PDB file of C-alpha atoms in Angstrom:
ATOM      1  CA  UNK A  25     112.935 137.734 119.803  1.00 73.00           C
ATOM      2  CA  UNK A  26     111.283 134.539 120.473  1.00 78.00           C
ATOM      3  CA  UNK A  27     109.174 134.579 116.956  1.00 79.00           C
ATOM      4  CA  UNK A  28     112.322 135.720 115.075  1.00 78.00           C
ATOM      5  CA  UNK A  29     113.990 132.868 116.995  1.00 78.00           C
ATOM      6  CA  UNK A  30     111.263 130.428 115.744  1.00 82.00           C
ATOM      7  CA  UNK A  31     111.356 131.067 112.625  1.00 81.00           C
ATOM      8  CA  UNK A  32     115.060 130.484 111.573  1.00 80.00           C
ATOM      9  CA  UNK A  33     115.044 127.634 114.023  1.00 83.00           C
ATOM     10  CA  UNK A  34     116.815 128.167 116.689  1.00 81.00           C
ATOM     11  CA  UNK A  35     115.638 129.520 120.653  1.00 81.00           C
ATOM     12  CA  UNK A  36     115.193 132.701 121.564  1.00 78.00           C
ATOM     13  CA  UNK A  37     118.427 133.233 123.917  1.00 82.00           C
ATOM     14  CA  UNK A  38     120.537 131.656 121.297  1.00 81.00           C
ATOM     15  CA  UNK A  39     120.005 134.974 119.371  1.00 79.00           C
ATOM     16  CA  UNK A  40     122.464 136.627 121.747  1.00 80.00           C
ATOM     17  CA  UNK A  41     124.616 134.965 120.628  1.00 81.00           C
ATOM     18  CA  UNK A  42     124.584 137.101 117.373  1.00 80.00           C
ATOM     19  CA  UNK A  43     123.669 140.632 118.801  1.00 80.00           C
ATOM     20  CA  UNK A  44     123.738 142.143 122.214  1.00 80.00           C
ATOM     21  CA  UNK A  45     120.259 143.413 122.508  1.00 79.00           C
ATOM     22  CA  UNK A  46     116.786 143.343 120.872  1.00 78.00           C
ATOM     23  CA  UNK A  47     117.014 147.294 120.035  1.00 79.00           C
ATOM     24  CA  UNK A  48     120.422 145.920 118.456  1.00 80.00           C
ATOM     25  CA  UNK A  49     118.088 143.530 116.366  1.00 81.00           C
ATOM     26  CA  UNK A  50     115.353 145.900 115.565  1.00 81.00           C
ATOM     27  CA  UNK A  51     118.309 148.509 113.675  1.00 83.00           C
ATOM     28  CA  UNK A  52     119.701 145.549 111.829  1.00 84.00           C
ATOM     29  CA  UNK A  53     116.326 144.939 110.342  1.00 84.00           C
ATOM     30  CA  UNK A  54     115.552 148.986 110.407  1.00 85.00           C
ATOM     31  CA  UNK A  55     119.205 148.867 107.940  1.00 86.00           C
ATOM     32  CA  UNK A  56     118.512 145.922 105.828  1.00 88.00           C
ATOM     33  CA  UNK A  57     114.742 148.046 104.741  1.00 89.00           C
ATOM     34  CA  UNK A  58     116.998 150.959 103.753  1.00 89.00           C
ATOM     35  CA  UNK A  59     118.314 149.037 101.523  1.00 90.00           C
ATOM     36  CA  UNK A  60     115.130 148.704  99.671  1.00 92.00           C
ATOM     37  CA  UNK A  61     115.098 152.221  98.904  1.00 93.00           C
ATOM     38  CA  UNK A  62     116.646 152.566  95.104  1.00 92.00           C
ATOM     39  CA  UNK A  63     119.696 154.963  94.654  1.00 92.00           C
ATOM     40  CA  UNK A  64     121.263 153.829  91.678  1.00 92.00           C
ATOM     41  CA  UNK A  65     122.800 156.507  89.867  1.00 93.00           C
ATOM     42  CA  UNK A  66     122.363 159.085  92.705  1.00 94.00           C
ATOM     43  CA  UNK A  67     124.240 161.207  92.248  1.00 94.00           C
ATOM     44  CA  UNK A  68     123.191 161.859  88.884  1.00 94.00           C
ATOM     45  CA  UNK A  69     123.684 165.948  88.287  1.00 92.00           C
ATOM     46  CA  UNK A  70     120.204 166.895  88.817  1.00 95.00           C
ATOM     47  CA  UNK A  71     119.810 167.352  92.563  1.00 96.00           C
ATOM     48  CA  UNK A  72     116.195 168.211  92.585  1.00 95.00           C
ATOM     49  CA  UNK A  73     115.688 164.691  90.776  1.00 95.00           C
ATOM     50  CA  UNK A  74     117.954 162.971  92.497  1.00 96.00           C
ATOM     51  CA  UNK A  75     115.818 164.206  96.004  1.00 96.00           C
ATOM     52  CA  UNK A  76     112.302 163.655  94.031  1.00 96.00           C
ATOM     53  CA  UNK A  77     113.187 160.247  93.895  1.00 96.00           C
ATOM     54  CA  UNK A  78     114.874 159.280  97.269  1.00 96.00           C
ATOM     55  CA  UNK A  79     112.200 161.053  98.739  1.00 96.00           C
ATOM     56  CA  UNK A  80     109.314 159.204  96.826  1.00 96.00           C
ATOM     57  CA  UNK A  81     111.730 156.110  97.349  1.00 95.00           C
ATOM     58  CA  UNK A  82     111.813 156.034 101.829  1.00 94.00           C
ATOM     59  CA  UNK A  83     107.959 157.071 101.734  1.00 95.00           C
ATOM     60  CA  UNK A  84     107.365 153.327  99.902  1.00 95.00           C
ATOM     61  CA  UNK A  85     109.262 152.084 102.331  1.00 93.00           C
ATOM     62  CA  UNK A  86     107.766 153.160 105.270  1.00 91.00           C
ATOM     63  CA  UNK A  87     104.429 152.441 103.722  1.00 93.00           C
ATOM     64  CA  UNK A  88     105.408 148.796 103.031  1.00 93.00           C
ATOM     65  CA  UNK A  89     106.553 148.537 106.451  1.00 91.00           C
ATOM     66  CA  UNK A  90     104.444 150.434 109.065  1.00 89.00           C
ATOM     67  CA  UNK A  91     106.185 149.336 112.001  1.00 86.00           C
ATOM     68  CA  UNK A  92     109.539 151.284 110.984  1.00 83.00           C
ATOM     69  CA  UNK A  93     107.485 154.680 112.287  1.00 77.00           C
ATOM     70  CA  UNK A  94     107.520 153.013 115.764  1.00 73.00           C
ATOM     71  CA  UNK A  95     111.462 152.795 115.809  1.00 72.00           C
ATOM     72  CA  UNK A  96     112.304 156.027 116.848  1.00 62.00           C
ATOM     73  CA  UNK A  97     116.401 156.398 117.884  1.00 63.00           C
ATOM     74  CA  UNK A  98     118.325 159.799 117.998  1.00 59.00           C
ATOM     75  CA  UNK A  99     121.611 158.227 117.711  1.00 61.00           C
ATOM     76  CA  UNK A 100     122.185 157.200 114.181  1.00 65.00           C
ATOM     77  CA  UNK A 101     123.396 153.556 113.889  1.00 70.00           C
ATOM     78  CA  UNK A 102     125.430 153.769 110.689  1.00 79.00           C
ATOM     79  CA  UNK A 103     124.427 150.351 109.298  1.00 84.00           C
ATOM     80  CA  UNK A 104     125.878 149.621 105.316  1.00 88.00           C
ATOM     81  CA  UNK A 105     122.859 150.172 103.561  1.00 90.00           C
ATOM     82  CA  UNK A 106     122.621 153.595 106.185  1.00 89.00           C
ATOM     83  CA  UNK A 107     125.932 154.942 105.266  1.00 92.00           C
ATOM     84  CA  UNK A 108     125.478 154.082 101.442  1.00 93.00           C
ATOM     85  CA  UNK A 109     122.103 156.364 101.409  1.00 92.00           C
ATOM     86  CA  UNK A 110     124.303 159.087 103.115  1.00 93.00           C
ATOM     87  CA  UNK A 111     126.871 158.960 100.437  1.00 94.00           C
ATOM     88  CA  UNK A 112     124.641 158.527  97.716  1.00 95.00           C
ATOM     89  CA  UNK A 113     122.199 161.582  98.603  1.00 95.00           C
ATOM     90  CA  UNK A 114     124.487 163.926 100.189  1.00 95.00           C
ATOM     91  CA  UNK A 115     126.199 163.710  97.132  1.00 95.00           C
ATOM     92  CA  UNK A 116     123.378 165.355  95.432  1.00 95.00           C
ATOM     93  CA  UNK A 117     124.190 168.574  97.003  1.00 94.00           C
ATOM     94  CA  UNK A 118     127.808 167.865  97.891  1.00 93.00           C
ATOM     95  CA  UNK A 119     128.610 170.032  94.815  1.00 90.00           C
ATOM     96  CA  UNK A 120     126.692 173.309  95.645  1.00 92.00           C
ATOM     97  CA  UNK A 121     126.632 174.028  99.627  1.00 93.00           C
ATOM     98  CA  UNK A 122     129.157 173.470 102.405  1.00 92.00           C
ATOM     99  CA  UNK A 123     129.405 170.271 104.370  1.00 94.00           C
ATOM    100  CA  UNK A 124     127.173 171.858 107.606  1.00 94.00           C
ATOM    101  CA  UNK A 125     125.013 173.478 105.777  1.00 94.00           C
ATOM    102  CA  UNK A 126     124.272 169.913 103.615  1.00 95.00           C
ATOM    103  CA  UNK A 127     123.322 168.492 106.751  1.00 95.00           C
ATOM    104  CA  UNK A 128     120.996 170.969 107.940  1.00 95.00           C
ATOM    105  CA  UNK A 129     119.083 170.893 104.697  1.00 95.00           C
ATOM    106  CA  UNK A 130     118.861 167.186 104.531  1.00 95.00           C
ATOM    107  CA  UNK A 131     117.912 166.934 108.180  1.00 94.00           C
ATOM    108  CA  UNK A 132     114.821 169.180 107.024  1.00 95.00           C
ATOM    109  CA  UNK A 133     114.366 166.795 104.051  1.00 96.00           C
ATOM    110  CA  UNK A 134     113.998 163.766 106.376  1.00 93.00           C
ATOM    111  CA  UNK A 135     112.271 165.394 109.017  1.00 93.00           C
ATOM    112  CA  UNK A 136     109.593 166.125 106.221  1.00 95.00           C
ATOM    113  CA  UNK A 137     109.396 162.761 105.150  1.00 94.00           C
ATOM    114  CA  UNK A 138     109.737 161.526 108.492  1.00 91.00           C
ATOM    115  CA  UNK A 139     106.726 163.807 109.520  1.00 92.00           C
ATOM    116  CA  UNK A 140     104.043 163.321 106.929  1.00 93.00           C
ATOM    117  CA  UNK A 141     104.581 159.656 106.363  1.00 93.00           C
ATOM    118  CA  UNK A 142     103.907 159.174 110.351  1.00 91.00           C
ATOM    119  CA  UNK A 143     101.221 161.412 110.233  1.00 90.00           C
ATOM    120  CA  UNK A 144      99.569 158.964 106.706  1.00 90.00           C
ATOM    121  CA  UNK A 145     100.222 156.149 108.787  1.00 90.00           C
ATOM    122  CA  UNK A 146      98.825 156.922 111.810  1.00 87.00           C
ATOM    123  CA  UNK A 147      95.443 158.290 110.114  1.00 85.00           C
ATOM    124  CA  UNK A 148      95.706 154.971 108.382  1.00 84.00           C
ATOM    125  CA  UNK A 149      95.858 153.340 111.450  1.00 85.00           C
ATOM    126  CA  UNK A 150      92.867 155.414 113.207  1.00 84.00           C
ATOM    127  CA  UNK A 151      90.696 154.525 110.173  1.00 82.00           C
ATOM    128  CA  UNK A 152      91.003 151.044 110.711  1.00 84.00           C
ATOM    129  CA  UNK A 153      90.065 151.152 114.448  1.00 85.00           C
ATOM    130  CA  UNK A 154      86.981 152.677 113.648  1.00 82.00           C
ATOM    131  CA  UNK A 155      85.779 151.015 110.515  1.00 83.00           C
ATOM    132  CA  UNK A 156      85.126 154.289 108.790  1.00 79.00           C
ATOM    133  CA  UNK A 157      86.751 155.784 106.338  1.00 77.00           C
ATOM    134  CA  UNK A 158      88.272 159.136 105.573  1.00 75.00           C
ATOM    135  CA  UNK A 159      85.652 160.946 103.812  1.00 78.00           C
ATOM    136  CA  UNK A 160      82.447 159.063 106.085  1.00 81.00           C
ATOM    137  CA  UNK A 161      84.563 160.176 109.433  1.00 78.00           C
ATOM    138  CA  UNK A 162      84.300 164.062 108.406  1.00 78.00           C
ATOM    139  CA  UNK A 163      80.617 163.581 106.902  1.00 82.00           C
ATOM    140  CA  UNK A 164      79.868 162.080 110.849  1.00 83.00           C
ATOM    141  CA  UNK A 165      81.593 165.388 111.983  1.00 83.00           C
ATOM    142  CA  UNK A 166      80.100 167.643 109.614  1.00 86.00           C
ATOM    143  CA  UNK A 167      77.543 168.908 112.041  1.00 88.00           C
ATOM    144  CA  UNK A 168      80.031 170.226 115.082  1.00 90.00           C
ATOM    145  CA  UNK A 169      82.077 171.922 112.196  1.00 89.00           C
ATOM    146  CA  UNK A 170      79.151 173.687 110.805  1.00 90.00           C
ATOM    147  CA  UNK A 171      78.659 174.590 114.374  1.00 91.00           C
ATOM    148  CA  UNK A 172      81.908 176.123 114.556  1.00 91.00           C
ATOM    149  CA  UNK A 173      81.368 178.062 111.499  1.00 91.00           C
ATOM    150  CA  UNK A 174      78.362 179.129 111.717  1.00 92.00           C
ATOM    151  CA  UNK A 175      79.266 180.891 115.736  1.00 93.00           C
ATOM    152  CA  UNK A 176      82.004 183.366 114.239  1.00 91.00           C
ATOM    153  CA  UNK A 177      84.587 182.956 117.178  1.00 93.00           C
ATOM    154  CA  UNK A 178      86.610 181.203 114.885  1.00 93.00           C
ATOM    155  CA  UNK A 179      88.032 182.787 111.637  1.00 93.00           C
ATOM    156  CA  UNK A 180      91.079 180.662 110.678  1.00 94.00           C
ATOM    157  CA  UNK A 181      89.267 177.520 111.336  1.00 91.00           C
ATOM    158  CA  UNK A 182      86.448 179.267 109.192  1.00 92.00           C
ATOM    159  CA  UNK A 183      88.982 179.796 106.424  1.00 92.00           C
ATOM    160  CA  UNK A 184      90.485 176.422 106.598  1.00 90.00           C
ATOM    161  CA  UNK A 185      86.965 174.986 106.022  1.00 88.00           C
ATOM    162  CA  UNK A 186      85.583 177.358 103.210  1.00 89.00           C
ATOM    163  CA  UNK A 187      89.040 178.420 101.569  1.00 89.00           C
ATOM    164  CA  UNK A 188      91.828 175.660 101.822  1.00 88.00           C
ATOM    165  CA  UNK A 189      92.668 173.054  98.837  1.00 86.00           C
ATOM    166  CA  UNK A 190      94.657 170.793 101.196  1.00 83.00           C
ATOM    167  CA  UNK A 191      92.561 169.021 103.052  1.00 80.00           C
ATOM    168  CA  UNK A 192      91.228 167.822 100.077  1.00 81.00           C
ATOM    169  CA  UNK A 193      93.637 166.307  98.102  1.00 86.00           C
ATOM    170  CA  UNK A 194      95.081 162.565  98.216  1.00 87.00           C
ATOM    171  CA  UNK A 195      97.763 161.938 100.059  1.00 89.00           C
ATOM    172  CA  UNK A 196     100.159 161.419  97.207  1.00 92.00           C
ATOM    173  CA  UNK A 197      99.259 165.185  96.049  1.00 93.00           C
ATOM    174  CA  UNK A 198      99.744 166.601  99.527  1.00 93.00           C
ATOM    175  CA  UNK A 199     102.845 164.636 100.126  1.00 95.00           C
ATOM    176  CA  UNK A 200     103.962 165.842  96.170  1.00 94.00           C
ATOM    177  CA  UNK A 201     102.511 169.426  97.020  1.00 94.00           C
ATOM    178  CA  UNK A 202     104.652 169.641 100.209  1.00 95.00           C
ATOM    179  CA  UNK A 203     108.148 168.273  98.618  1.00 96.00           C
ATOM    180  CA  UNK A 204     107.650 171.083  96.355  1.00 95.00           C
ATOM    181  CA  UNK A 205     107.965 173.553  98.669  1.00 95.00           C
ATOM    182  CA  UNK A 206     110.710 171.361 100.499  1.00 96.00           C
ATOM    183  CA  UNK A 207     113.016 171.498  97.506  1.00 96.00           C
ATOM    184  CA  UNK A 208     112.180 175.083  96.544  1.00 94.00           C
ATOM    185  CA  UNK A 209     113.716 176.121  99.825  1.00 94.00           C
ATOM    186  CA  UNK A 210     116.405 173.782  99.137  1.00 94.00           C
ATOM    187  CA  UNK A 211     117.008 175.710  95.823  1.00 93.00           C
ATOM    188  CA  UNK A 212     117.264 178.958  97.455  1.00 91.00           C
ATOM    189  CA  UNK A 213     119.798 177.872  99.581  1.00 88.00           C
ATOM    190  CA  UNK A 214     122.648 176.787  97.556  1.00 86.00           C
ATOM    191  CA  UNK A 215     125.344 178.957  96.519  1.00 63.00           C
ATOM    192  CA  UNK A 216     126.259 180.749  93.056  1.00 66.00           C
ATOM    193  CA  UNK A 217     127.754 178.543  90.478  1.00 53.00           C
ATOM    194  CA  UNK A 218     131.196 180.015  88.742  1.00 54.00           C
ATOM    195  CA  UNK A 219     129.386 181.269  85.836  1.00 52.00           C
ATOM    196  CA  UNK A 220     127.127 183.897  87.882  1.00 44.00           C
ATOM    197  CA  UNK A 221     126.789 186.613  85.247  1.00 49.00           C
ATOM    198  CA  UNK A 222     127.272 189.348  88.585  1.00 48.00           C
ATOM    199  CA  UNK A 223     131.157 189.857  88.819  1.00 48.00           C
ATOM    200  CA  UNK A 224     131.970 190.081  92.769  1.00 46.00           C
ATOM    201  CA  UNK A 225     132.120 193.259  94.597  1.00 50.00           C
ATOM    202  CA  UNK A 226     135.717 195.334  95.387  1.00 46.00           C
ATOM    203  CA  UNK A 227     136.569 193.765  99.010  1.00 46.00           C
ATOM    204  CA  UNK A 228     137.683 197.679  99.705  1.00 49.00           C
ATOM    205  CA  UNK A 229     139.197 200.877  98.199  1.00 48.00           C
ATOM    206  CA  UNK A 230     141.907 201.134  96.586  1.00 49.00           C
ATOM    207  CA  UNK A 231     144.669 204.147  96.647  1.00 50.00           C
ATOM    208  CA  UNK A 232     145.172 206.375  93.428  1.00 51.00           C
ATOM    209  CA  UNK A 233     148.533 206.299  91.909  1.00 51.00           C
ATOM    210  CA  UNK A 234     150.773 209.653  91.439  1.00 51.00           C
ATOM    211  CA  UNK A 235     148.987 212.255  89.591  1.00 50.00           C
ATOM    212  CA  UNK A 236     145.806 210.307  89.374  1.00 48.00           C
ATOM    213  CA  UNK A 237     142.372 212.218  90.563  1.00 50.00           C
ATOM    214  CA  UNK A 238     140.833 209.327  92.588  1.00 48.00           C
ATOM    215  CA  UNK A 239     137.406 209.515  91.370  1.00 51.00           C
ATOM    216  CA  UNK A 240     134.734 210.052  94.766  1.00 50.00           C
ATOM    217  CA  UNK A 241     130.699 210.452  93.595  1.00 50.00           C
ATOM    218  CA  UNK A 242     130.380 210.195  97.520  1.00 52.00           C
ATOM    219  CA  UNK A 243     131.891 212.995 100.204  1.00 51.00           C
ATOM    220  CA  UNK A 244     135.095 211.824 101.684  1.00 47.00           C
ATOM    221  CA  UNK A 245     134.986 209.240 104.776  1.00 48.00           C
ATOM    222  CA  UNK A 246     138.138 210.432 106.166  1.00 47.00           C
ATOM    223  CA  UNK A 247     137.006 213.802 108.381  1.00 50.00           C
ATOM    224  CA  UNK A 248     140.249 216.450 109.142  1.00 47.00           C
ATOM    225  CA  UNK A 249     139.988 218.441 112.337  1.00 51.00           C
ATOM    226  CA  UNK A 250     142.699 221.289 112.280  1.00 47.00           C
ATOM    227  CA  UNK A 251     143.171 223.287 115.749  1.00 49.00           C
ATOM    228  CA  UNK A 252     145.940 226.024 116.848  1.00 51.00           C
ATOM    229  CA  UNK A 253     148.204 224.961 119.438  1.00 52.00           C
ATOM    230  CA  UNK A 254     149.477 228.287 121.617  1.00 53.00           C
ATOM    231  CA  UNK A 255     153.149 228.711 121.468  1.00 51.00           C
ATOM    232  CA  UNK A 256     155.221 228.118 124.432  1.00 51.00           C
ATOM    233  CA  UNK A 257     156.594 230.749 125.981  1.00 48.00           C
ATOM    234  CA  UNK A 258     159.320 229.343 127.471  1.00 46.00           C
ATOM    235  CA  UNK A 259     160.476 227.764 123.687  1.00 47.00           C
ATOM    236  CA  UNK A 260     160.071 230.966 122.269  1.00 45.00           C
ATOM    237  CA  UNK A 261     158.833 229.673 119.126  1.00 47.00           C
ATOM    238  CA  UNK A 262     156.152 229.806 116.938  1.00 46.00           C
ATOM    239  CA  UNK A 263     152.827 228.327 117.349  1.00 45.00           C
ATOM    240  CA  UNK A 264     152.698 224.452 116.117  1.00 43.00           C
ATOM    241  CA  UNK A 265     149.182 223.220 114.008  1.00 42.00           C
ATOM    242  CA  UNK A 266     148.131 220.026 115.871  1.00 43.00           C
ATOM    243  CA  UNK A 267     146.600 217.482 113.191  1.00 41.00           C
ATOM    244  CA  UNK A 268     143.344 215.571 114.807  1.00 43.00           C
ATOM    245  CA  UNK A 269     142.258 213.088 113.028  1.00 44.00           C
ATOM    246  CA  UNK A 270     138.830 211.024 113.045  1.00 45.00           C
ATOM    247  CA  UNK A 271     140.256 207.989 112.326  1.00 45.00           C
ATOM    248  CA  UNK A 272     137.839 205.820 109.433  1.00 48.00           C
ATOM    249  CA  UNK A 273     138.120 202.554 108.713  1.00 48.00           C
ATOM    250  CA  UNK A 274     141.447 201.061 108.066  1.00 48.00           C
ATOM    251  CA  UNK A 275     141.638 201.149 104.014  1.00 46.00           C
ATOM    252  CA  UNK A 276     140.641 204.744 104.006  1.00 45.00           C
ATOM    253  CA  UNK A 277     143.280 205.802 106.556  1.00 44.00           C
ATOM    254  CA  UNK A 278     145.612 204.095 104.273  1.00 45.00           C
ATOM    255  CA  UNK A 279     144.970 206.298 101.244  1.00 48.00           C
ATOM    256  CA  UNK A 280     144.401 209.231 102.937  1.00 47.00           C
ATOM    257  CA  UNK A 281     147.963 208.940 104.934  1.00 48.00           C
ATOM    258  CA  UNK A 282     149.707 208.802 101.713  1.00 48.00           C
ATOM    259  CA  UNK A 283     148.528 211.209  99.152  1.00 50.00           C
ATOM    260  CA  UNK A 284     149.397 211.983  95.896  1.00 50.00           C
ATOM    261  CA  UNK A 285     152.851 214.320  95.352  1.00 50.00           C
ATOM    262  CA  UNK A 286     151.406 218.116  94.707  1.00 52.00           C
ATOM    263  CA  UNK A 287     153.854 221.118  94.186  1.00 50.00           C
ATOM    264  CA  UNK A 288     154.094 222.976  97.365  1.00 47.00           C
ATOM    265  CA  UNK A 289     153.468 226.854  97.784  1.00 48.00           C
ATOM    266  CA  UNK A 290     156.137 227.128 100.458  1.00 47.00           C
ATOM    267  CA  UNK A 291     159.114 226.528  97.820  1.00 46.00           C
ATOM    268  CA  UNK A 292     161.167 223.394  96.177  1.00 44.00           C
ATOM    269  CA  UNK A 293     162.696 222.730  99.556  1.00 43.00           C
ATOM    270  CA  UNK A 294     159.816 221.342 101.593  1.00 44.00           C
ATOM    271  CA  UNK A 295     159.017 219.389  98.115  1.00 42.00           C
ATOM    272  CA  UNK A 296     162.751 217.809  97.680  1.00 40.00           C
ATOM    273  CA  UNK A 297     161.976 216.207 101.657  1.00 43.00           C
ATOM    274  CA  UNK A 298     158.510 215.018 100.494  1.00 43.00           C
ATOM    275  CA  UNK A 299     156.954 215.817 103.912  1.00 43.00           C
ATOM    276  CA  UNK A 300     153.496 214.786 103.686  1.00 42.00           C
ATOM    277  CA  UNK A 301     151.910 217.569 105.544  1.00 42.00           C
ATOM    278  CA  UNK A 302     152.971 220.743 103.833  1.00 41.00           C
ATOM    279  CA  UNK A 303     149.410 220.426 101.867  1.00 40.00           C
ATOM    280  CA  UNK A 304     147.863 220.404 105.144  1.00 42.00           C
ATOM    281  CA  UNK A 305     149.321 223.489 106.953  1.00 42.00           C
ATOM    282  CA  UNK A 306     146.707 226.190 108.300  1.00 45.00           C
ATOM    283  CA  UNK A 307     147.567 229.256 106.305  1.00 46.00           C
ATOM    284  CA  UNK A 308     150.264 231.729 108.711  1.00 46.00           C
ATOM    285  CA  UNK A 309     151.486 228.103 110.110  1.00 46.00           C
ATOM    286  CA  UNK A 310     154.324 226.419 108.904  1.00 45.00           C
ATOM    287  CA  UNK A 311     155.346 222.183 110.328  1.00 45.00           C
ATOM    288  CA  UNK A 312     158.911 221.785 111.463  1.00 47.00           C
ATOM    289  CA  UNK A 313     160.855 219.473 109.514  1.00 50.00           C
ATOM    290  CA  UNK A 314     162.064 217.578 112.711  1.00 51.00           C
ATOM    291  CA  UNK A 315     159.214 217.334 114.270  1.00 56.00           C
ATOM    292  CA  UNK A 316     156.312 214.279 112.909  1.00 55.00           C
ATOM    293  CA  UNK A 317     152.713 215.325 112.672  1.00 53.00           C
ATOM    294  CA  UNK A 318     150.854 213.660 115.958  1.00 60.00           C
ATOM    295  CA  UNK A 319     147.971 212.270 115.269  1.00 58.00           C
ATOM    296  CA  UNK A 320     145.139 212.195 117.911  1.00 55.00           C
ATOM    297  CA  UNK A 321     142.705 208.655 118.201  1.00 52.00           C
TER     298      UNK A 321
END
C-alpha cells in the first residue's frame, strides 16, 4: 500500500479512502490485467478457436505478470473486465451445452490453465534460485535417476524415463499438447446439433388400430395368468375364471387392456356389448356380463 501510495502521490492511509482493504486493492489490479487478455470477436462460431485463443491469451498474462499466481481467492470478485471475459467465453459454448454443464467445463478449462501456468512459473522461479538451468539441473541429477533405473523397484518411473515424450518438450508444446486434450474432452461433451442424421428413438409403444396385426419380432411383455375359481355353493352358480395379471410397464398395460375387436365364438350377443374379455375365457367358462373382470397386482 505504501509504494502504491508513493507512487501516485499521495500517503498510504489516504488509499482507504478509495477501497476498504488491501485484498480489495490487489482484485482491482488482478481485474484491470484481465483486461489485457484479447476477446474481440469471441464469440465468433468456432468454439474450439474461440478457447485456443483465450486460453493462449490468460497464459501471456500470467507470464507477464508472475505475481497474479500468488492471488489465490475462491470467491469470484466480478470486476468489469471479469464479467466481460465471462460473457465473451461462455458464449463460445452457450450455443451447444446447458448453462451448468458450461460451467463445469469451463471450470476444467481454467483449472488447466490455472494449473500448468503455476506449475511454468514456479519451475521458473526454482531455476532462478539456483542459477542452473533446466536441462544442467537434470544432467546434475542424472546419476540418482540412473540409480533408480538401473535397481528395478521402480517400473513406471523406469517408463517415464526411457518411454515418455513429455518431459521433453518446451513448455509451449506441453502447454499446446495438453489444451488438446482439454478441448477434445470439451468436444465430446456437447450435445447433438438439429441436423444429427440419427432420427430420435419412439419414447414408447404405441397401440394398433382396429383390425391392424401389431407387428412384435420380440415375445409379448404383458404375461396372462388364468386360474379356476371353485363355485360357491351357497350361489349355486357356475364356476367364475379369475384374470391375474403381471402387470408390465404402463404403455404395455395400455395396449394390452384394449385390444383389437375380434368376432366372438360365443355368438353376436357378447359381440354387440363389446366386453373385452370374451377372447380371454378358459374354454367350458363363460364371464358374466354384470360382473367386471378383477384384476390382481
Amino acid at each position: 500500500m505504501r509504494g502504491i501510495a508513493a507512487e501516485i502521490g499521495m500517503g498510504a492511509m489516504s488509499l482507504y479512502r478509495y477501497v476498504p482493504s488491501r485484498d480489495d486493492l490487489i482484485e482491482l489490479v488482478a481485474d484491470h490485467l484481465m483486461g489485457e487478455i484479447d476477446i474481440t470477436g469471441i464469440p465468433s462460431g468456432d468454439w474450439r478457436a474461440d478457447l485456443t485463443r483465450y486460453a493462449n491469451g490468460l497464459r501471456a498474462m500470467w507470464l507477464r505478470h508472475p505475481w497474479v499466481a500468488t492471488v489465490h481467492r475462491s470467491l469470484p470478485g466480478f470486476g468489469p473486465h471479469q464479467v466481460l471475459l465471462i460473457e465473451r467465453v461462455m458464449g463460445a459454448l452457450d450455443a451447444h451445452v446447458s448453462i451448468d454443464e458450461n460451467l463445469r467445463l469451463m471450470a476444467m478449462l481454467n483449472s488447466y490453465i490455472e494449473g500448468a501456468v503455476r506449475e511454468e512459473i514456479s519451475t521458473a522461479e526454482e531455476v532462478r534460485r539456483s542459477g542452473l538451468s533446466e536441462s544442467e539441473w537434470m544432467a546434475r541429477s542424472s546419476r540418482r535417476i540412473n540409480q533408480l533405473v538401473s535397481s528395478g523397484k521402480y517400473p513406471i518411473f523406469t517408463k517415464i524415463v526411457t518411454e515418455s515424450h513429455q518431459p521433453h518438450l518446451s513448455r509451449d508444446d506441453q502447454f499446446r499438447n495438453g489444451l488438446e486434450h482439454i478441448l477434445g474432452y470439451i468436444a465430446m461433451s456437447l450435445l447433438p446439433t438439429p441436423e444429427s442424421p440419427h432420427p430420435p428413438r419412439a419414447r414408447g409403444p404405441t397401440c394398433p388400430g382396429p383390425g391392424v396385426t401389431k407387428p412384435s419380432p420380440r415375445r409379448s411383455t404383458t404375461r396372462l395368468r388364468v386360474t379356476k375359481q371353485p363355485p360357491r355353493a351357497s350361489v349355486g352358480r357356475p364356476g367364475v375364471t379369475k384374470l391375474r395379471r403381471i402387470l408390465p410397464p404402463p404403455a404395455v398395460a395400455l395396449c394390452a387392456a384394449v385390444p383389437s375387436p375380434q368376432p366372438s365364438p360365443a355368438g353376436p350377443a357378447n359381440t354387440a356389448h363389446g366386453h373385452a374379455g370374451s377372447a380371454l375365457t378358459a374354454p367350458g367358462h363363460e364371464l358374466r356380463r354384470r360382473r367386471p373382470v378383477r384384476l390382481a397386482r
